[in-house]
CSV table of C-alpha atoms in Angstrom, one decimal:
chain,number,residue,atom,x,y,z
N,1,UNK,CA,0.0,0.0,0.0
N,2,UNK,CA,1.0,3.6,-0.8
N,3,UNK,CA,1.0,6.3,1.7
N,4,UNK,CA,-1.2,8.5,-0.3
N,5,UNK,CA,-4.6,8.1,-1.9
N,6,UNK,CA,-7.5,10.1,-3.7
N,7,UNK,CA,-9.8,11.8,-1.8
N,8,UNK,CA,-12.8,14.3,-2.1
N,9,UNK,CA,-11.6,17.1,0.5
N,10,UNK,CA,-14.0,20.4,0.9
N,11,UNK,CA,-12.4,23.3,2.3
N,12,UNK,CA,-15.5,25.9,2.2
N,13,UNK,CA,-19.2,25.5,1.8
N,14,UNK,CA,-21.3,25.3,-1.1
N,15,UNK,CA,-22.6,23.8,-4.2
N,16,UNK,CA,-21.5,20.6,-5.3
N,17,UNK,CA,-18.0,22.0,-7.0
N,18,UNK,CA,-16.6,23.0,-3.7
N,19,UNK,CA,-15.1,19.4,-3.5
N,20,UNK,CA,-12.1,19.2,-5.2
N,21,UNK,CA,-9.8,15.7,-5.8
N,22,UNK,CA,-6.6,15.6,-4.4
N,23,UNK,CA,-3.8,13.3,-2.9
N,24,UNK,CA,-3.9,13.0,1.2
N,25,UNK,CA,-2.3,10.6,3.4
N,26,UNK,CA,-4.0,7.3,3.9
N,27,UNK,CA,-5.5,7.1,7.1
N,28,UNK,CA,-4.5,4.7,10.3
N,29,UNK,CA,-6.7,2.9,12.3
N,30,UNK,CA,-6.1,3.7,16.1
N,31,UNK,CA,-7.8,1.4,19.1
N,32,UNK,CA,-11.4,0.6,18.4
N,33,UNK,CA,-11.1,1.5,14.9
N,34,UNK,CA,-11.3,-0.3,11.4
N,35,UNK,CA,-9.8,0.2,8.2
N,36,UNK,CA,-11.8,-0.1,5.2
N,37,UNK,CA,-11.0,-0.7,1.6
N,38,UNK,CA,-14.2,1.5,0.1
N,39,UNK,CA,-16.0,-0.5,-2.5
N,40,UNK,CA,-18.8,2.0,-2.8
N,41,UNK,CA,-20.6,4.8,-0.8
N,42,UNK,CA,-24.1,5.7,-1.0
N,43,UNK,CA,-25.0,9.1,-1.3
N,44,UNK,CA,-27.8,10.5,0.5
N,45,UNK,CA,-29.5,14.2,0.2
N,46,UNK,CA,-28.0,14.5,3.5
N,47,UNK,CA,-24.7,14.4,2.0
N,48,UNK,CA,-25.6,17.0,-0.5
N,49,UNK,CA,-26.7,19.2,2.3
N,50,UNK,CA,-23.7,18.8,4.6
N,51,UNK,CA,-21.2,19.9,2.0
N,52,UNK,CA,-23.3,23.6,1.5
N,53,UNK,CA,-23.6,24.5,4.7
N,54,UNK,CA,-27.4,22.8,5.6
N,55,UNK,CA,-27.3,20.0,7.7
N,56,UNK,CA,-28.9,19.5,11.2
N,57,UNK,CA,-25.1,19.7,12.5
N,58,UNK,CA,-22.5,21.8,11.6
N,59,UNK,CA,-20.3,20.9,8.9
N,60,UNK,CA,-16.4,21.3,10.1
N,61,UNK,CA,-14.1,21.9,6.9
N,62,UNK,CA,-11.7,20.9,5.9
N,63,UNK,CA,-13.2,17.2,5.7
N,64,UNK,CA,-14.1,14.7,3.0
N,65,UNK,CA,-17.8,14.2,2.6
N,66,UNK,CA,-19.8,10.7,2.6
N,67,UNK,CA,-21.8,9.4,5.6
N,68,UNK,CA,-22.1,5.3,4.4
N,69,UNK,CA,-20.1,3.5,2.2
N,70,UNK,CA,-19.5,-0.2,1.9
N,71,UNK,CA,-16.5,-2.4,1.8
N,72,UNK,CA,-13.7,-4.6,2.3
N,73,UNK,CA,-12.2,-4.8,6.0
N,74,UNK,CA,-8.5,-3.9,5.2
N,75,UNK,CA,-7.0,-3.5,8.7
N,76,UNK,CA,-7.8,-3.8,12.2
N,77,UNK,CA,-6.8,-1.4,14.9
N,78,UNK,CA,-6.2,-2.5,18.5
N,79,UNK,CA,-8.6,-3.9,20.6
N,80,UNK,CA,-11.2,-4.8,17.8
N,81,UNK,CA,-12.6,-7.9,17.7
N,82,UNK,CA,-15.9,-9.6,16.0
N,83,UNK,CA,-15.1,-8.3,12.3
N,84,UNK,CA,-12.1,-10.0,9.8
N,85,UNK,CA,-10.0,-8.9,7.2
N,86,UNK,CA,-11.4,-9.4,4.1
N,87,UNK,CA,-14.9,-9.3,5.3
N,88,UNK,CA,-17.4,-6.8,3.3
N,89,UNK,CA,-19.2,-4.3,5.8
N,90,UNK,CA,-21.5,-1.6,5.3
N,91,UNK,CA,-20.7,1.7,7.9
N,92,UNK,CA,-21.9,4.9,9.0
N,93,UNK,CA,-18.7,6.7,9.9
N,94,UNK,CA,-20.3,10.6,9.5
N,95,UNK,CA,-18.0,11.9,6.8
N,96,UNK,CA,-14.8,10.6,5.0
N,97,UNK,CA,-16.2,7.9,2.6
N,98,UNK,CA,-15.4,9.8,-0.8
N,99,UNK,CA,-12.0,7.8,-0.6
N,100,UNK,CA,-9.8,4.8,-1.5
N,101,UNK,CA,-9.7,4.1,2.2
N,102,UNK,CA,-11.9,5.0,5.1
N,103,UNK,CA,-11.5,4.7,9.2
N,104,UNK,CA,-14.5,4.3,11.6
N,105,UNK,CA,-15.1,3.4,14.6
N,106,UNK,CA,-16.0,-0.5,14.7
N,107,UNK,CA,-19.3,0.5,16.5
N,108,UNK,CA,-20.2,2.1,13.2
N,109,UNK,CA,-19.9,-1.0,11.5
N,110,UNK,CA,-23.1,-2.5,10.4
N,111,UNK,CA,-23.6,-6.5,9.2
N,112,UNK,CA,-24.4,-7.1,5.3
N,113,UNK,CA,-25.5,-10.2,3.7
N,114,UNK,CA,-22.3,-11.4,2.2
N,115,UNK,CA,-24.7,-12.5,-1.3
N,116,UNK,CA,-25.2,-8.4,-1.5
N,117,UNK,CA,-22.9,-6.5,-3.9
N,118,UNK,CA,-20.6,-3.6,-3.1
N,119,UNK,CA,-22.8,-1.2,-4.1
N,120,UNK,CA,-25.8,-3.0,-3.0
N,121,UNK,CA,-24.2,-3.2,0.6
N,122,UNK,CA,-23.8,0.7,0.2
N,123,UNK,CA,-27.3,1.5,-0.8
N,124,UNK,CA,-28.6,-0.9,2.5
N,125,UNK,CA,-28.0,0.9,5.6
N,126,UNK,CA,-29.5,4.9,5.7
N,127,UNK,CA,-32.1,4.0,3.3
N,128,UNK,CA,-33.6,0.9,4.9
N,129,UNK,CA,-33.0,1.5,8.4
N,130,UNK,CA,-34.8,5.3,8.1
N,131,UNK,CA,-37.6,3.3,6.5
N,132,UNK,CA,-38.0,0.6,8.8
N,133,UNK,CA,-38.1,3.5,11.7
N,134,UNK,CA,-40.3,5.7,9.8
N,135,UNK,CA,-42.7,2.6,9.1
N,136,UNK,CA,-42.1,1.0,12.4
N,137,UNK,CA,-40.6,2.2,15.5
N,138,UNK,CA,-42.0,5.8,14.9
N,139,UNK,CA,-44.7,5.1,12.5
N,140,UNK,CA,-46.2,2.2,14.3
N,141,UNK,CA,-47.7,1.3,11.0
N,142,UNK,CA,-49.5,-2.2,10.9
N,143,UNK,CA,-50.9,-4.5,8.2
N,144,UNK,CA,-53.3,-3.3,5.5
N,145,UNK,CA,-52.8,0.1,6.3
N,146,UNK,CA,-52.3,2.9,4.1
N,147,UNK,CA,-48.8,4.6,3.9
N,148,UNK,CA,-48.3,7.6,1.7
N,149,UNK,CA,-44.6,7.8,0.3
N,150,UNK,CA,-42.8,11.1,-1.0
N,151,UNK,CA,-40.4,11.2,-3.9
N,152,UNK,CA,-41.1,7.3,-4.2
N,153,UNK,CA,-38.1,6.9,-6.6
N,154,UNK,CA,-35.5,7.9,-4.6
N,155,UNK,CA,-33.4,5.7,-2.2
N,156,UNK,CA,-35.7,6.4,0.7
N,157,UNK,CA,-38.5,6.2,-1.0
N,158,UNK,CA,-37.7,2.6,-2.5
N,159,UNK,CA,-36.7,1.6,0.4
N,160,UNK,CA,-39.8,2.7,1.9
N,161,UNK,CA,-42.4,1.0,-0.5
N,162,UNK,CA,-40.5,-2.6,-0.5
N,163,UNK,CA,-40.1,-2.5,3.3
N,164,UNK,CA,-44.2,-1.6,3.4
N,165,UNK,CA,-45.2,-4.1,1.1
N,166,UNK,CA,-43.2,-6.9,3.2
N,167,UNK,CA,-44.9,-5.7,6.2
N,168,UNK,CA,-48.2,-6.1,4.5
N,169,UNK,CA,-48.9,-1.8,4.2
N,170,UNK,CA,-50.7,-0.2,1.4
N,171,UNK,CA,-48.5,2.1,-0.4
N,172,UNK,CA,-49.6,5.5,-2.2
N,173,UNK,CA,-46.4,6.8,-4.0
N,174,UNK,CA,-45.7,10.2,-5.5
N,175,UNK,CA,-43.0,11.3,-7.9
N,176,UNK,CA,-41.8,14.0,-10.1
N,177,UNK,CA,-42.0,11.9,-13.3
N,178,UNK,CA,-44.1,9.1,-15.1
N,179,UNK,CA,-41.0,6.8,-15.4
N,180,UNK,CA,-40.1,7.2,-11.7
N,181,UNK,CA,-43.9,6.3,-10.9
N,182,UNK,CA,-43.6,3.4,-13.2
N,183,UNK,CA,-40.2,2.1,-10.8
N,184,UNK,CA,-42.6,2.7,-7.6
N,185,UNK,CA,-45.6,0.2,-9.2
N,186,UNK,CA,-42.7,-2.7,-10.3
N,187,UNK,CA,-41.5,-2.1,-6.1
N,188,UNK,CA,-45.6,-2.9,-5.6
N,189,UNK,CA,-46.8,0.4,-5.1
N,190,UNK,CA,-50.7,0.2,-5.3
N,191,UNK,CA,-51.3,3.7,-6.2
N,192,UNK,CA,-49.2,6.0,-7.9
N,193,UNK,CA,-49.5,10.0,-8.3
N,194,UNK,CA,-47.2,12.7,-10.1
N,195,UNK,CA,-46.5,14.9,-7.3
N,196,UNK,CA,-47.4,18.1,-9.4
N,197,UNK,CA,-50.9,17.1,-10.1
N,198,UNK,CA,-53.4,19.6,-9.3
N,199,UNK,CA,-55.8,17.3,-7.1
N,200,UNK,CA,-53.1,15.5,-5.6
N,201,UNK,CA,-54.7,16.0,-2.1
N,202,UNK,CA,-58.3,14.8,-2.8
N,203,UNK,CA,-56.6,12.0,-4.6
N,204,UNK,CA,-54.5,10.8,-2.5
N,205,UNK,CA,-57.4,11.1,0.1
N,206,UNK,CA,-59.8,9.1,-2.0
N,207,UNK,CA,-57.3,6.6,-2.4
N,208,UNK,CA,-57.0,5.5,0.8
N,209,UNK,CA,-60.6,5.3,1.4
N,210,UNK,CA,-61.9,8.9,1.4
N,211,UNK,CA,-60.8,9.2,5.1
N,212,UNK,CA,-57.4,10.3,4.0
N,213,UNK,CA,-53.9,8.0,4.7
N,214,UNK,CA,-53.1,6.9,8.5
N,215,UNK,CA,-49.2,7.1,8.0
N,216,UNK,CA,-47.6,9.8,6.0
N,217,UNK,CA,-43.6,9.3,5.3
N,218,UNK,CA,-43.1,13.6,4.3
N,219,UNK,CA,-39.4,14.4,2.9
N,220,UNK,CA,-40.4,17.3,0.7
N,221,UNK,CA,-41.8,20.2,3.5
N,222,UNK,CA,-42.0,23.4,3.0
N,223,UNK,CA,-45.5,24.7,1.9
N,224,UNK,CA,-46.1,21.2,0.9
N,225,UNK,CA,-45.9,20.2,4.7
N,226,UNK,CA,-49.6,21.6,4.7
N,227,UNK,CA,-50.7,18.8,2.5
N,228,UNK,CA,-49.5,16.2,4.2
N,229,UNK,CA,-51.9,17.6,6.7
N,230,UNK,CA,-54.2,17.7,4.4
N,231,UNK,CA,-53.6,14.2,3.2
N,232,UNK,CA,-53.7,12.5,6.7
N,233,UNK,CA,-56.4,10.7,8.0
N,234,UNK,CA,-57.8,11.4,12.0
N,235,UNK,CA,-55.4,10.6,14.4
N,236,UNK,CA,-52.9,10.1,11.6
N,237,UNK,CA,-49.4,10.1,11.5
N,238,UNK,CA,-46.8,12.4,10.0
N,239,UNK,CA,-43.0,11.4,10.6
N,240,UNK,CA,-41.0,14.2,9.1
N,241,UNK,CA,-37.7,12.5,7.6
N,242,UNK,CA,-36.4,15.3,5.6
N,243,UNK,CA,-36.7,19.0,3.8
N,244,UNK,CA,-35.9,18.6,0.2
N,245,UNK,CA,-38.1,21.7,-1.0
N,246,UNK,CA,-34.8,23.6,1.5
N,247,UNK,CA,-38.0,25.6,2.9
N,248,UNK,CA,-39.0,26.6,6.0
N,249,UNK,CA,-42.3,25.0,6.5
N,250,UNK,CA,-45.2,26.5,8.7
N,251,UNK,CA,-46.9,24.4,11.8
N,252,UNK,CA,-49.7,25.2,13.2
N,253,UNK,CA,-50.4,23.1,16.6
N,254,UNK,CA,-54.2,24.0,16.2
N,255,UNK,CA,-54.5,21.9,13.3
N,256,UNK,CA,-52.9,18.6,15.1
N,257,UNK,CA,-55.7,19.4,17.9
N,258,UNK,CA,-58.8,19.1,15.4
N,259,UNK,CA,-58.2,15.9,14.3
N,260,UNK,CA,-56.0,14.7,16.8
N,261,UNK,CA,-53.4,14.9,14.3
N,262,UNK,CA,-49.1,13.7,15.5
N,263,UNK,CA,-46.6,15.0,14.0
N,264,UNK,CA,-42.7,13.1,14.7
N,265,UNK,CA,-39.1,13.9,13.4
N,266,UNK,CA,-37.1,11.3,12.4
N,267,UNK,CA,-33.3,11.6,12.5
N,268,UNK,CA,-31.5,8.8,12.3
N,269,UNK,CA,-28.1,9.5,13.5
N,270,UNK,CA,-29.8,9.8,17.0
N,271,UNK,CA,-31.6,7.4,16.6
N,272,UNK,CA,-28.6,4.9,16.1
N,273,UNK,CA,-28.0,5.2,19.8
N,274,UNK,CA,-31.3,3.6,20.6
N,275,UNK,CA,-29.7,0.4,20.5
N,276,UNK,CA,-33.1,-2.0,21.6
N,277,UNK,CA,-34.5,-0.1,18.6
N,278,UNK,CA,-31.7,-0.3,16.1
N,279,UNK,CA,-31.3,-4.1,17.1
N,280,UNK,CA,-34.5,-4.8,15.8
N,281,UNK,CA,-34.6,-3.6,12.7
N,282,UNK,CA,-30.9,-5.1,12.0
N,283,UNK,CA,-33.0,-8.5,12.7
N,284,UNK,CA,-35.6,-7.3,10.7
N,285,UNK,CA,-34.2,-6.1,7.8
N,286,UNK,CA,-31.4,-8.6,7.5
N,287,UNK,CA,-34.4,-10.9,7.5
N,288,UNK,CA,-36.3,-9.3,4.8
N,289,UNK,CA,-32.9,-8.9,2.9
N,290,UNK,CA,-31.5,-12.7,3.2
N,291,UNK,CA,-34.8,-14.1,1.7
N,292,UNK,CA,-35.3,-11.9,-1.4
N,293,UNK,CA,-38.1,-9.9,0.0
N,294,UNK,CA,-36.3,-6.7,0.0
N,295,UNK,CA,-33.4,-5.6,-2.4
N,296,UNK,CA,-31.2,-2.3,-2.1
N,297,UNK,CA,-31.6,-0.3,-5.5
N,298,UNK,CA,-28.7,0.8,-7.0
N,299,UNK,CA,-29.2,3.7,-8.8
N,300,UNK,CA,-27.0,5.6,-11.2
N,301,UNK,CA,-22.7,5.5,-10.2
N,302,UNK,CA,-19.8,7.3,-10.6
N,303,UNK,CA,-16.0,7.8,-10.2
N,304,UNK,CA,-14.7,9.7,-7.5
N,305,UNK,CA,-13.5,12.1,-10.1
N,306,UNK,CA,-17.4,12.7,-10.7
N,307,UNK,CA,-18.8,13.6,-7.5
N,308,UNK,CA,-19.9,16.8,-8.0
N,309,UNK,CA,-21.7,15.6,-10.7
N,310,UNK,CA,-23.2,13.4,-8.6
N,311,UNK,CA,-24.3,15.8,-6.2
N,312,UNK,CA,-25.9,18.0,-8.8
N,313,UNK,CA,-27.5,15.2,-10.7
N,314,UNK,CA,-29.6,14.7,-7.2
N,315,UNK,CA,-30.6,18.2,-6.6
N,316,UNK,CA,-31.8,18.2,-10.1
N,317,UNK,CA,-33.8,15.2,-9.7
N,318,UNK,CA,-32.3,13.6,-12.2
N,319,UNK,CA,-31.9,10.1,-10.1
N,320,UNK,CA,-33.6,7.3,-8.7
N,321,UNK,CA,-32.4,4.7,-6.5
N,322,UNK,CA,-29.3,4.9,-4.0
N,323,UNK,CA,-26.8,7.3,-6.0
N,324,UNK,CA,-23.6,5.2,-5.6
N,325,UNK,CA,-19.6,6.5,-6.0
N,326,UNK,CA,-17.0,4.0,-6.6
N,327,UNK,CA,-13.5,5.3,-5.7
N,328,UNK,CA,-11.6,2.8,-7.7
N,329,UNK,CA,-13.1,3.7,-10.7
């Protein structure tokens, strides 16, 4: 091994081109800490956000972006036991994926399926366990009930709809485009809806019965954080997972009193630390993954040397599917 390697470093905050490619030194595992040959990293809106400025934390530059990536164990650092070298892993190490080689802390280290690919493995653990959470711990959604999912084609949102389905939900799925609605129906949506229709909210309340959808998955917010309201059935649920509209979006607790309305963030970092909760969905979803049920979709991938592009491609909506970056091509 080399001492140096590429890297994606940002040194100030801002649109996708901030990152620039250069040569840094390879990193070194210290106790408790893991090596990783990165195979692939998923990137997540998230991502996109951290590197202008955005996120829910404050992003500390200079640092190379990507939250979860997945990989070959390369090295072990002192005091780590329970993972081999050679064995592929999946990890949530914050920042520093978009890289030949990655450190993390071995409690970030999160158990793959050995039959899933690189990039698969990548496109698993944000995605799936933010659905499972939004569906289940948080959600408390049950069998034969509606759930209505936002921006259906992305990686959440195909997440979402396969990990309903197996759970026996009811899935309404919006999108920007007719071909990303066609990718939500082969996942099993039931009912599909261009986000930009006009009677979106009567439809998407007639669809679930005319009494308007128990579980509402909302990513976009902004002013369209008023029709989810407007979408969700009495004493329905609303677990706010993200913000893609980048606008504020108004609340007003009145309206949760009428019809007894609850509204829930969903973060997942924090919720990570839940571990009673974050053990069962790993038992869950490694299930639902080891028999077929459920299958990470890869969506569209890059070199490293492309990441901005890759970044841009997702705030222009012009992706579907876990947006992967392979730093050895």
């Amino acid at each position: 091994m080399t001492d140096t390697m590429k890297a994606m470093v940002v040194e100030r905050l801002g649109p996708p081109d901030v990152m620039e490619l250069r040569d840094v030194p390879v990193p070194t595992p210290g106790p408790g800490e893991v090596r990783i040959e990165v195979e692939a990293v998923g990137i997540n809106f998230a991502d996109v956000l951290a590197v202008a400025g955005e996120y829910l934390t404050r992003t500390k530059v200079p640092y190379t972006p990507g939250m979860e990536f997945a990989g070959l164990v390369e090295s072990l650092g002192e005091g780590v036991t329970g993972v081999q070298v050679g064995q592929r892993v999946a990890a949530l190490g914050g920042s520093g994926a978009l890289a030949r080689y990655s450190v993390v802390n071995a409690a970030g280290l999160i158990p793959v399926p050995q039959t899933l690919t690189g990039p698969q493995a990548a496109a698993f653990p944000v995605s799936y366990f933010t659905a499972y959470h939004g569906l289940k711990t948080l959600g408390r959604g049950t069998s034969g009930e509606w759930v209505l999912v936002q921006a259906a084609a992305g990686a959440l949102g195909t997440a979402s709809i396969q990990l309903a389905k197996a759970l026996g939900m009811q899935v309404i799925a919006m999108a920007s485009t007719d071909e990303k609605l066609q990718l939500a129906r082969d996942l099993g949506a039931d009912v599909t809806l261009l986000q930009d229709d006009e009677e979106r909210v009567q439809k998407v309340r007639d669809a679930a019965g005319g009494q308007g959808v128990p579980l509402i998955l909302e990513v976009v917010g902004g002013r369209r954080f008023q029709e989810s309201l407007d979408m969700a059935a009495g004493q329905g649920r609303i677990i706010v997972i993200g913000n893609a509209s980048r606008e504020q979006a108004t609340l007003r607790p009145v309206e949760l009193m009428k019809r007894n309305l609850t509204v829930t963030g969903l973060w997942l970092t924090s919720l990570m630390y839940d571990r009673a909760a974050t053990a069962e969905a790993a038992l869950a979803l490694t299930a639902l993954v080891g028999s077929g049920q459920v299958t990470p979709q890869v969506g569209p991938t890059y070199g490293l040397a492309d990441s901005a592009r890759a970044f841009q491609d997702i705030l222009d909506r012009k992706t579907t599917g876990k947006v992967i970056i392979e730093p050895s091509r």
